[in-house]
Amino acid sequence: MAHFVFWGILFISVILSVFSSFPFTLLVLLVFFARARRAGIGIGAFLAGIILDVLWINPLGQTSMLFLLLLLLASFYERKFEIATLPFVGAFSLIGSLVYFVAAGYEIGLVELAACVMFSVLLFQIFHPTSGAKNKNFI
Amino acid sequence: MGGFRVQGYVTISCVEKRNRQLPLLILLLVAFFIFFLSQSGIFAPIRSLFEAMIVPLENIYGFSVLVRKNTFTSRTERLAAEIELLSEKLVDQNELLKENAALKDQFQTTSVHNPLLVPAKVVGVEGFLPGSSSIESMVINKGASEGIKKGQAVIVGKSVIGIIREVSARLARVQLVTSKDSSIPATVSSENQGVLGIVRGTGGGGMVLDNVLLSETLNVGDIVVSKGDLTMQKEGFLPHLILGRVESVNKQFSQLFQTANLKSLVDVSRLSIVFVVLGWE
C-alpha cells in the first residue's frame, strides 16, 4: 500500500512539475527520503528526472543527476544526524529548491521559496509516522 | 546492532544508512552516463518516440480529455456534459480564429527579405508565474523534423521574439530577447540612421540598448531594430526586425557609451503562435 502511495504521489508531482516551475517532484522526493527507510526512492528520483528531461527538452539525465545529488547529500547528512525531523525537511527543501531554481535558470523569489518550505513541511506532517509497524515497512 | 530510536517510532541501523548511499551512487553514475551519451544525440530516436506521444497531449487544455467521464446516469449530468463539450468547442473555435488571424497578419507582412516562415504553437513557458516572474524562454511544438535548427530567429509580425537554443525532433526551446543571455546587434530606425549598439536582455522582461557612442543621439520613443547578423547557415536575425521602443536614455559623460532602456512591443505572455525563420528568398 505504502509503495502505491509513494509512486502515486510521485507521478502526480511529475505531472504538476511539467506545467509549473514549482519543484513538486524534488520536494516530494526529499520528504519521502527523509520519511522512509528504503533506497527505492532513488529509483523514483532517477525515473522522474528522465521523464521531466524528456518533457522539458533537457539533455537526458540532467534532472536525474540533480535529484540524486541532493538525495545523496541528504544521505551523507543522515550518517551523522537524524533527518526525519521538521527542521531538516524545512532547511533541506529550502536549499534544494534554491539549487533547483538556479539550475533551471528561474528567478528566485522569497515567496516561491517560502511556498516550497511550507509544501514540504505540510507533506512531511501528512506522512508522519503514526505507528512503528506501519513505518517499518514504508516504501 | 548499531541501531537507535527515532522519535520513538523507527529503528535504523548504521548498515542500512550506508546501504542507502550505494544505490544512490550507482544511479547517479547511470544518470551521468546517460547525460554524457545524450550529448551525442544517441537517444534522439527514443526521445522522438516519447515526444510523439506527449506533444498531442500538450495541445489539449489541462489534460481534460483524460478525466472526462464516458457514462452519465442522469439527464442533468448529460446536459452538463454537453455544455462542457460545447464550451470546449467554443474555446477551440476561438483558438482557430486567433490562429487564422495570426497567420493572415504574418503572411501579409511584406519585407525586403521575404523570410521562409514556419508557424509554431507555444506549448510551454518556463519559469513563468503570472504576476511574480517573467518569461525567459518558451517551448514550441515544432522541431528538427520540420527543419528547425539552433540559431534560427523567432518572430511575430515584424517583432523579434527570440532565438532557437535547443531542438529535439518535435519540440524546440526559444530563448527570448529579454532573457539575460541574449545579445543582438541593433540599430535605431529613425532619422538617426547609423546609430549602432547591442541589445541585451536584462531578465525580468527588460532590454537595454548598450554600446552606443556618446556622440550619437537617442530619443525616447525611438524604435530599435535588428542590424542583421545572418550567417551562411541561415542562422541569426534578418535586418530591420523590431526589438523594442526606447523608454529612457542613460547618458553620462564620464562613461564611454550611453545606454537606453527598451520595452518590447509584444506581450510575450499572451502569444499562442510564433513564427520560426527557416531562411529567406
Tab-separated table of C-alpha atoms in Angstrom:
chain	number	residue	atom	x	y	z
A	1	MET	CA	0.000	0.000	0.000
A	2	ALA	CA	2.798	2.375	1.020
A	3	HIS	CA	4.522	1.743	-2.302
A	4	PHE	CA	1.418	2.809	-4.189
A	5	VAL	CA	1.171	5.986	-2.109
A	6	PHE	CA	4.760	6.943	-2.911
A	7	TRP	CA	4.611	6.138	-6.634
A	8	GLY	CA	1.170	7.713	-6.946
A	9	ILE	CA	2.278	10.961	-5.331
A	10	LEU	CA	5.499	10.940	-7.343
A	11	PHE	CA	3.529	10.517	-10.586
A	12	ILE	CA	1.200	13.405	-9.707
A	13	SER	CA	4.164	15.584	-8.738
A	14	VAL	CA	5.872	14.887	-12.095
A	15	ILE	CA	2.706	15.919	-13.965
A	16	LEU	CA	2.461	19.093	-11.851
A	17	SER	CA	6.163	19.877	-12.371
A	18	VAL	CA	5.696	19.781	-16.146
A	19	PHE	CA	3.125	22.547	-16.019
A	20	SER	CA	4.721	24.812	-13.420
A	21	SER	CA	8.102	25.986	-12.234
A	22	PHE	CA	7.319	24.840	-8.682
A	23	PRO	CA	9.649	21.949	-7.748
A	24	PHE	CA	6.902	19.493	-6.730
A	25	THR	CA	8.899	16.384	-7.686
A	26	LEU	CA	12.051	17.439	-5.860
A	27	LEU	CA	10.141	18.251	-2.674
A	28	VAL	CA	8.150	15.003	-2.763
A	29	LEU	CA	11.411	13.071	-3.164
A	30	LEU	CA	13.127	14.933	-0.318
A	31	VAL	CA	10.204	14.453	2.052
A	32	PHE	CA	9.843	10.761	1.269
A	33	PHE	CA	13.610	10.276	1.545
A	34	ALA	CA	13.587	11.835	4.999
A	35	ARG	CA	10.461	9.988	5.951
A	36	ALA	CA	11.044	6.500	4.523
A	37	ARG	CA	13.753	3.967	5.224
A	38	ARG	CA	14.445	2.403	1.835
A	39	ALA	CA	16.683	3.275	-1.070
A	40	GLY	CA	13.866	2.674	-3.594
A	41	ILE	CA	13.282	6.423	-3.620
A	42	GLY	CA	16.493	6.754	-5.615
A	43	ILE	CA	14.884	4.799	-8.461
A	44	GLY	CA	11.912	7.157	-8.282
A	45	ALA	CA	14.274	10.150	-8.454
A	46	PHE	CA	16.073	8.654	-11.437
A	47	LEU	CA	12.895	7.830	-13.405
A	48	ALA	CA	11.130	11.099	-12.554
A	49	GLY	CA	14.212	13.032	-13.685
A	50	ILE	CA	14.351	11.185	-17.012
A	51	ILE	CA	10.636	11.812	-17.675
A	52	LEU	CA	10.997	15.508	-16.802
A	53	ASP	CA	14.032	15.816	-19.075
A	54	VAL	CA	12.030	14.386	-21.981
A	55	LEU	CA	9.155	16.780	-21.319
A	56	TRP	CA	11.378	19.820	-20.761
A	57	ILE	CA	13.700	19.052	-23.726
A	58	ASN	CA	16.674	18.955	-21.399
A	59	PRO	CA	19.608	16.645	-22.065
A	60	LEU	CA	18.570	13.247	-20.665
A	61	GLY	CA	19.905	12.549	-17.191
A	62	GLN	CA	20.385	16.185	-16.177
A	63	THR	CA	17.417	16.410	-13.815
A	64	SER	CA	18.035	12.889	-12.503
A	65	MET	CA	21.577	13.922	-11.564
A	66	LEU	CA	20.272	16.968	-9.689
A	67	PHE	CA	17.686	14.917	-7.767
A	68	LEU	CA	20.137	12.120	-6.949
A	69	LEU	CA	22.885	14.528	-5.888
A	70	LEU	CA	20.539	16.205	-3.430
A	71	LEU	CA	19.366	12.844	-2.071
A	72	LEU	CA	22.978	11.742	-1.747
A	73	LEU	CA	23.787	14.907	0.191
A	74	ALA	CA	20.857	14.166	2.473
A	75	SER	CA	22.104	10.613	2.974
A	76	PHE	CA	25.575	11.881	3.927
A	77	TYR	CA	23.968	14.191	6.464
A	78	GLU	CA	21.936	11.224	7.687
A	79	ARG	CA	25.130	9.380	8.693
A	80	LYS	CA	25.704	11.890	11.490
A	81	PHE	CA	22.289	13.310	12.225
A	82	GLU	CA	18.635	12.383	12.128
A	83	ILE	CA	16.833	13.556	9.002
A	84	ALA	CA	13.247	12.580	9.803
A	85	THR	CA	12.712	15.896	11.552
A	86	LEU	CA	10.854	19.051	10.622
A	87	PRO	CA	13.920	21.359	10.829
A	88	PHE	CA	15.846	19.131	8.424
A	89	VAL	CA	12.961	18.851	5.976
A	90	GLY	CA	12.398	22.626	6.106
A	91	ALA	CA	16.071	23.555	5.724
A	92	PHE	CA	16.870	20.965	3.083
A	93	SER	CA	13.811	21.743	0.986
A	94	LEU	CA	14.878	25.410	1.095
A	95	ILE	CA	18.403	24.541	-0.090
A	96	GLY	CA	17.088	22.021	-2.611
A	97	SER	CA	14.589	24.486	-4.075
A	98	LEU	CA	17.282	27.139	-4.311
A	99	VAL	CA	19.602	24.783	-6.192
A	100	TYR	CA	16.680	23.708	-8.407
A	101	PHE	CA	15.743	27.304	-9.283
A	102	VAL	CA	19.364	28.208	-10.029
A	103	ALA	CA	19.934	25.053	-12.130
A	104	ALA	CA	16.733	25.640	-14.109
A	105	GLY	CA	17.590	29.312	-14.633
A	106	TYR	CA	14.445	30.544	-12.896
A	107	GLU	CA	14.196	33.789	-10.998
A	108	ILE	CA	14.462	33.175	-7.271
A	109	GLY	CA	11.679	34.735	-5.236
A	110	LEU	CA	11.204	34.670	-1.478
A	111	VAL	CA	7.528	33.840	-1.901
A	112	GLU	CA	8.331	30.809	-4.038
A	113	LEU	CA	10.974	29.590	-1.569
A	114	ALA	CA	8.605	30.049	1.360
A	115	ALA	CA	5.927	28.136	-0.553
A	116	CYS	CA	8.408	25.306	-1.187
A	117	VAL	CA	9.280	25.016	2.501
A	118	MET	CA	5.609	25.143	3.521
A	119	PHE	CA	4.696	22.493	0.953
A	120	SER	CA	7.386	20.074	2.111
A	121	VAL	CA	6.674	20.644	5.808
A	122	LEU	CA	2.974	20.021	5.166
A	123	LEU	CA	3.728	16.873	3.176
A	124	PHE	CA	6.064	15.658	5.908
A	125	GLN	CA	3.392	16.213	8.527
A	126	ILE	CA	0.781	14.372	6.454
A	127	PHE	CA	3.042	11.355	6.116
A	128	HIS	CA	4.328	11.487	9.668
A	129	PRO	CA	4.557	8.013	11.209
A	130	THR	CA	1.686	7.009	13.425
A	131	SER	CA	2.821	3.524	14.335
A	132	GLY	CA	6.097	1.647	14.370
A	133	ALA	CA	4.700	-1.317	12.456
A	134	LYS	CA	3.478	0.819	9.574
A	135	ASN	CA	6.602	2.886	9.421
A	136	LYS	CA	8.992	-0.012	9.354
A	137	ASN	CA	7.666	-1.290	6.046
A	138	PHE	CA	7.175	2.073	4.430
A	139	ILE	CA	8.496	2.143	0.824
B	1	MET	CA	23.142	-3.853	16.407
B	2	GLY	CA	24.345	-0.304	15.945
B	3	GLY	CA	20.758	0.979	15.953
B	4	PHE	CA	18.903	3.843	17.592
B	5	ARG	CA	15.350	5.033	18.118
B	6	VAL	CA	13.933	7.927	16.142
B	7	GLN	CA	11.066	9.872	17.679
B	8	GLY	CA	10.087	6.635	19.380
B	9	TYR	CA	8.994	5.011	16.119
B	10	VAL	CA	11.800	3.725	13.975
B	11	THR	CA	14.948	1.746	14.452
B	12	ILE	CA	17.543	2.407	11.752
B	13	SER	CA	20.806	0.573	11.603
B	14	CYS	CA	24.019	2.273	10.523
B	15	VAL	CA	24.494	-0.502	7.945
B	16	GLU	CA	21.087	0.357	6.470
B	17	LYS	CA	22.123	4.011	6.189
B	18	ARG	CA	25.278	3.097	4.302
B	19	ASN	CA	23.236	0.743	2.122
B	20	ARG	CA	21.059	3.688	1.110
B	21	GLN	CA	24.055	5.513	-0.330
B	22	LEU	CA	25.311	2.785	-2.621
B	23	PRO	CA	22.188	2.554	-4.848
B	24	LEU	CA	22.076	6.355	-4.988
B	25	LEU	CA	25.702	6.478	-6.103
B	26	ILE	CA	25.107	3.805	-8.746
B	27	LEU	CA	22.009	5.612	-10.048
B	28	LEU	CA	23.936	8.887	-10.092
B	29	LEU	CA	26.636	7.278	-12.209
B	30	VAL	CA	23.998	5.840	-14.568
B	31	ALA	CA	22.359	9.280	-14.840
B	32	PHE	CA	25.738	10.841	-15.580
B	33	PHE	CA	26.399	8.183	-18.219
B	34	ILE	CA	23.011	8.833	-19.849
B	35	PHE	CA	23.662	12.578	-19.704
B	36	PHE	CA	27.045	12.062	-21.347
B	37	LEU	CA	25.542	9.863	-24.080
B	38	SER	CA	22.609	12.227	-24.684
B	39	GLN	CA	25.076	14.969	-25.616
B	40	SER	CA	25.991	12.906	-28.682
B	41	GLY	CA	22.316	12.618	-29.738
B	42	ILE	CA	22.269	8.837	-29.325
B	43	PHE	CA	18.880	8.988	-27.594
B	44	ALA	CA	17.230	11.107	-30.289
B	45	PRO	CA	15.050	8.241	-31.677
B	46	ILE	CA	13.815	7.245	-28.196
B	47	ARG	CA	13.164	10.856	-27.371
B	48	SER	CA	11.295	11.351	-30.613
B	49	LEU	CA	9.055	8.385	-29.762
B	50	PHE	CA	8.228	9.886	-26.335
B	51	GLU	CA	7.549	13.279	-27.841
B	52	ALA	CA	5.254	11.805	-30.487
B	53	MET	CA	3.116	10.588	-27.599
B	54	ILE	CA	3.398	13.682	-25.450
B	55	VAL	CA	3.123	16.622	-27.866
B	56	PRO	CA	-0.529	15.926	-28.815
B	57	LEU	CA	-1.346	15.788	-25.101
B	58	GLU	CA	0.351	19.114	-24.514
B	59	ASN	CA	-2.002	20.711	-27.042
B	60	ILE	CA	-5.027	19.563	-25.047
B	61	TYR	CA	-6.063	22.077	-22.459
B	62	GLY	CA	-5.250	20.833	-18.987
B	63	PHE	CA	-5.439	17.150	-19.940
B	64	SER	CA	-9.222	17.451	-19.611
B	65	VAL	CA	-9.645	14.548	-22.002
B	66	LEU	CA	-8.074	12.177	-19.503
B	67	VAL	CA	-10.589	12.842	-16.781
B	68	ARG	CA	-13.722	13.195	-18.846
B	69	LYS	CA	-16.462	10.731	-17.887
B	70	ASN	CA	-17.886	8.450	-20.554
B	71	THR	CA	-21.111	7.390	-18.931
B	72	PHE	CA	-23.781	9.510	-17.296
B	73	THR	CA	-26.742	8.392	-15.334
B	74	SER	CA	-28.947	11.430	-15.160
B	75	ARG	CA	-30.226	13.898	-17.723
B	76	THR	CA	-28.717	16.781	-15.770
B	77	GLU	CA	-25.301	15.203	-15.954
B	78	ARG	CA	-25.755	14.595	-19.676
B	79	LEU	CA	-26.713	18.219	-20.240
B	80	ALA	CA	-23.811	19.403	-18.127
B	81	ALA	CA	-21.507	17.247	-20.223
B	82	GLU	CA	-22.952	18.707	-23.417
B	83	ILE	CA	-22.375	22.235	-22.100
B	84	GLU	CA	-18.810	21.286	-21.227
B	85	LEU	CA	-18.275	19.816	-24.686
B	86	LEU	CA	-19.767	22.869	-26.391
B	87	SER	CA	-17.623	25.164	-24.234
B	88	GLU	CA	-14.557	23.203	-25.275
B	89	LYS	CA	-15.588	23.504	-28.925
B	90	LEU	CA	-16.105	27.226	-28.461
B	91	VAL	CA	-12.622	27.550	-26.986
B	92	ASP	CA	-11.224	25.514	-29.896
B	93	GLN	CA	-13.067	27.732	-32.379
B	94	ASN	CA	-11.748	30.907	-30.720
B	95	GLU	CA	-8.253	29.446	-30.846
B	96	LEU	CA	-8.684	28.688	-34.552
B	97	LEU	CA	-9.895	32.231	-35.216
B	98	LYS	CA	-6.871	33.620	-33.363
B	99	GLU	CA	-4.584	31.241	-35.239
B	100	ASN	CA	-6.088	32.267	-38.594
B	101	ALA	CA	-5.761	35.957	-37.761
B	102	ALA	CA	-2.132	35.480	-36.691
B	103	LEU	CA	-1.276	33.548	-39.858
B	104	LYS	CA	-3.050	36.129	-42.041
B	105	ASP	CA	-1.209	39.017	-40.345
B	106	GLN	CA	2.146	37.294	-40.549
B	107	PHE	CA	1.996	36.333	-44.203
B	108	GLN	CA	0.660	39.744	-45.248
B	109	THR	CA	3.698	41.427	-43.714
B	110	THR	CA	5.989	42.420	-46.534
B	111	SER	CA	9.719	42.823	-46.287
B	112	VAL	CA	12.751	43.417	-48.448
B	113	HIS	CA	13.863	39.920	-47.453
B	114	ASN	CA	10.928	37.538	-47.664
B	115	PRO	CA	11.512	35.101	-44.868
B	116	LEU	CA	10.505	31.466	-45.116
B	117	LEU	CA	8.405	31.008	-42.026
B	118	VAL	CA	7.116	28.063	-40.083
B	119	PRO	CA	4.233	28.761	-37.710
B	120	ALA	CA	4.571	27.061	-34.326
B	121	LYS	CA	2.336	26.829	-31.289
B	122	VAL	CA	3.665	27.811	-27.881
B	123	VAL	CA	3.237	24.689	-25.753
B	124	GLY	CA	5.161	25.774	-22.686
B	125	VAL	CA	6.637	28.773	-20.951
B	126	GLU	CA	9.376	28.128	-18.436
B	127	GLY	CA	9.831	29.779	-15.099
B	128	PHE	CA	6.715	31.867	-15.527
B	129	LEU	CA	4.442	32.633	-12.622
B	130	PRO	CA	1.962	35.358	-13.644
B	131	GLY	CA	2.492	38.454	-11.519
B	132	SER	CA	5.605	37.017	-9.910
B	133	SER	CA	8.143	36.260	-12.611
B	134	SER	CA	8.526	36.892	-16.316
B	135	ILE	CA	9.084	34.506	-19.204
B	136	GLU	CA	12.712	33.760	-20.037
B	137	SER	CA	12.151	31.004	-22.584
B	138	MET	CA	9.336	29.105	-24.232
B	139	VAL	CA	8.830	25.712	-25.842
B	140	ILE	CA	7.227	25.439	-29.269
B	141	ASN	CA	5.658	22.393	-30.933
B	142	LYS	CA	7.953	22.299	-33.954
B	143	GLY	CA	11.372	20.665	-34.010
B	144	ALA	CA	14.100	19.257	-36.197
B	145	SER	CA	11.564	17.191	-38.185
B	146	GLU	CA	10.107	20.492	-39.514
B	147	GLY	CA	13.530	21.932	-40.339
B	148	ILE	CA	14.018	23.884	-37.116
B	149	LYS	CA	17.682	24.392	-36.198
B	150	LYS	CA	19.630	26.065	-33.419
B	151	GLY	CA	20.246	29.759	-34.028
B	152	GLN	CA	17.133	30.436	-36.119
B	153	ALA	CA	15.154	33.554	-35.302
B	154	VAL	CA	11.615	33.506	-33.940
B	155	ILE	CA	9.320	36.404	-34.827
B	156	VAL	CA	5.746	37.632	-34.660
B	157	GLY	CA	4.800	40.181	-37.297
B	158	LYS	CA	7.966	42.224	-37.627
B	159	SER	CA	8.913	41.898	-33.969
B	160	VAL	CA	11.684	39.648	-32.737
B	161	ILE	CA	10.626	37.188	-30.042
B	162	GLY	CA	13.828	35.219	-29.584
B	163	ILE	CA	16.187	32.653	-30.955
B	164	ILE	CA	16.095	28.836	-31.070
B	165	ARG	CA	18.510	27.490	-28.479
B	166	GLU	CA	17.636	23.789	-28.230
B	167	VAL	CA	15.952	21.467	-30.672
B	168	SER	CA	14.603	17.960	-30.426
B	169	ALA	CA	12.656	16.033	-33.065
B	170	ARG	CA	9.289	17.651	-32.389
B	171	LEU	CA	9.953	20.458	-29.918
B	172	ALA	CA	12.256	23.448	-29.660
B	173	ARG	CA	13.200	25.886	-26.929
B	174	VAL	CA	13.152	29.596	-27.756
B	175	GLN	CA	15.347	31.898	-25.713
B	176	LEU	CA	13.609	35.259	-25.548
B	177	VAL	CA	15.388	38.501	-26.445
B	178	THR	CA	14.624	39.711	-22.926
B	179	SER	CA	16.483	36.835	-21.241
B	180	LYS	CA	19.824	37.537	-19.583
B	181	ASP	CA	21.983	35.640	-22.082
B	182	SER	CA	20.577	37.369	-25.141
B	183	SER	CA	22.544	39.981	-27.109
B	184	ILE	CA	21.727	41.190	-30.646
B	185	PRO	CA	23.452	43.814	-32.841
B	186	ALA	CA	20.953	46.620	-33.305
B	187	THR	CA	20.370	49.982	-34.883
B	188	VAL	CA	17.826	52.735	-34.433
B	189	SER	CA	15.073	53.038	-37.012
B	190	SER	CA	14.591	56.799	-37.176
B	191	GLU	CA	16.215	59.828	-38.736
B	192	ASN	CA	19.285	58.899	-36.645
B	193	GLN	CA	20.222	56.146	-39.056
B	194	GLY	CA	23.593	54.717	-38.286
B	195	VAL	CA	23.213	54.583	-34.519
B	196	LEU	CA	24.682	51.226	-33.670
B	197	GLY	CA	24.539	49.276	-30.457
B	198	ILE	CA	23.865	45.931	-28.863
B	199	VAL	CA	20.518	44.993	-27.376
B	200	ARG	CA	20.993	42.871	-24.294
B	201	GLY	CA	18.288	41.148	-22.296
B	202	THR	CA	18.265	42.050	-18.619
B	203	GLY	CA	15.916	39.292	-17.452
B	204	GLY	CA	12.554	40.126	-15.966
B	205	GLY	CA	11.188	41.157	-19.364
B	206	GLY	CA	13.571	44.098	-19.895
B	207	MET	CA	16.122	45.007	-22.552
B	208	VAL	CA	18.931	47.525	-22.740
B	209	LEU	CA	20.474	49.107	-25.817
B	210	ASP	CA	24.150	49.205	-24.915
B	211	ASN	CA	27.455	50.228	-26.526
B	212	VAL	CA	26.029	53.313	-28.214
B	213	LEU	CA	28.636	56.059	-28.694
B	214	LEU	CA	28.092	59.209	-26.627
B	215	SER	CA	28.232	61.295	-29.796
B	216	GLU	CA	25.039	59.618	-31.098
B	217	THR	CA	21.576	60.945	-30.290
B	218	LEU	CA	18.996	58.646	-28.775
B	219	ASN	CA	15.446	59.806	-28.106
B	220	VAL	CA	12.638	58.344	-26.031
B	221	GLY	CA	10.218	56.662	-28.422
B	222	ASP	CA	12.860	55.657	-30.989
B	223	ILE	CA	12.256	52.205	-32.422
B	224	VAL	CA	15.249	49.886	-32.165
B	225	VAL	CA	15.595	47.248	-34.891
B	226	SER	CA	17.980	44.403	-35.603
B	227	LYS	CA	21.111	45.274	-37.553
B	228	GLY	CA	21.047	41.879	-39.205
B	229	ASP	CA	23.542	39.167	-38.335
B	230	LEU	CA	22.641	36.362	-40.696
B	231	THR	CA	25.168	33.658	-41.340
B	232	MET	CA	25.585	31.460	-44.403
B	233	GLN	CA	23.929	28.682	-42.365
B	234	LYS	CA	20.801	30.893	-42.266
B	235	GLU	CA	21.160	31.480	-38.545
B	236	GLY	CA	20.622	34.806	-36.834
B	237	PHE	CA	18.355	37.764	-37.429
B	238	LEU	CA	17.260	39.473	-40.627
B	239	PRO	CA	17.797	43.248	-40.621
B	240	HIS	CA	15.020	45.692	-39.661
B	241	LEU	CA	13.151	43.394	-37.287
B	242	ILE	CA	11.719	45.341	-34.360
B	243	LEU	CA	13.352	44.736	-30.990
B	244	GLY	CA	11.667	47.414	-28.886
B	245	ARG	CA	10.997	51.066	-28.193
B	246	VAL	CA	13.328	53.381	-26.228
B	247	GLU	CA	11.741	54.140	-22.854
B	248	SER	CA	14.575	56.081	-21.242
B	249	VAL	CA	18.130	57.133	-22.124
B	250	ASN	CA	21.064	56.962	-19.712
B	251	LYS	CA	23.790	59.294	-20.932
B	252	GLN	CA	26.672	60.022	-18.584
B	253	PHE	CA	29.646	61.922	-19.888
B	254	SER	CA	32.007	60.049	-17.600
B	255	GLN	CA	31.105	56.826	-19.424
B	256	LEU	CA	32.410	55.658	-22.766
B	257	PHE	CA	28.977	54.580	-24.036
B	258	GLN	CA	25.391	55.574	-23.436
B	259	THR	CA	22.584	53.079	-22.814
B	260	ALA	CA	18.829	53.090	-23.235
B	261	ASN	CA	16.119	51.002	-21.616
B	262	LEU	CA	13.838	49.319	-24.143
B	263	LYS	CA	10.338	47.973	-23.946
B	264	SER	CA	9.200	45.197	-26.249
B	265	LEU	CA	6.187	45.945	-28.416
B	266	VAL	CA	4.933	42.373	-27.993
B	267	ASP	CA	3.379	40.907	-24.844
B	268	VAL	CA	5.039	37.501	-24.949
B	269	SER	CA	2.836	36.051	-22.208
B	270	ARG	CA	-0.209	36.348	-24.489
B	271	LEU	CA	1.350	34.710	-27.528
B	272	SER	CA	-0.044	31.394	-28.671
B	273	ILE	CA	1.586	31.280	-32.131
B	274	VAL	CA	5.061	32.360	-33.205
B	275	PHE	CA	6.962	32.040	-36.481
B	276	VAL	CA	10.391	30.488	-36.945
B	277	VAL	CA	12.518	31.960	-39.747
B	278	LEU	CA	13.887	28.980	-41.659
B	279	GLY	CA	15.588	31.112	-44.298
B	280	TRP	CA	14.730	33.825	-46.781
B	281	GLU	CA	14.089	34.298	-50.515
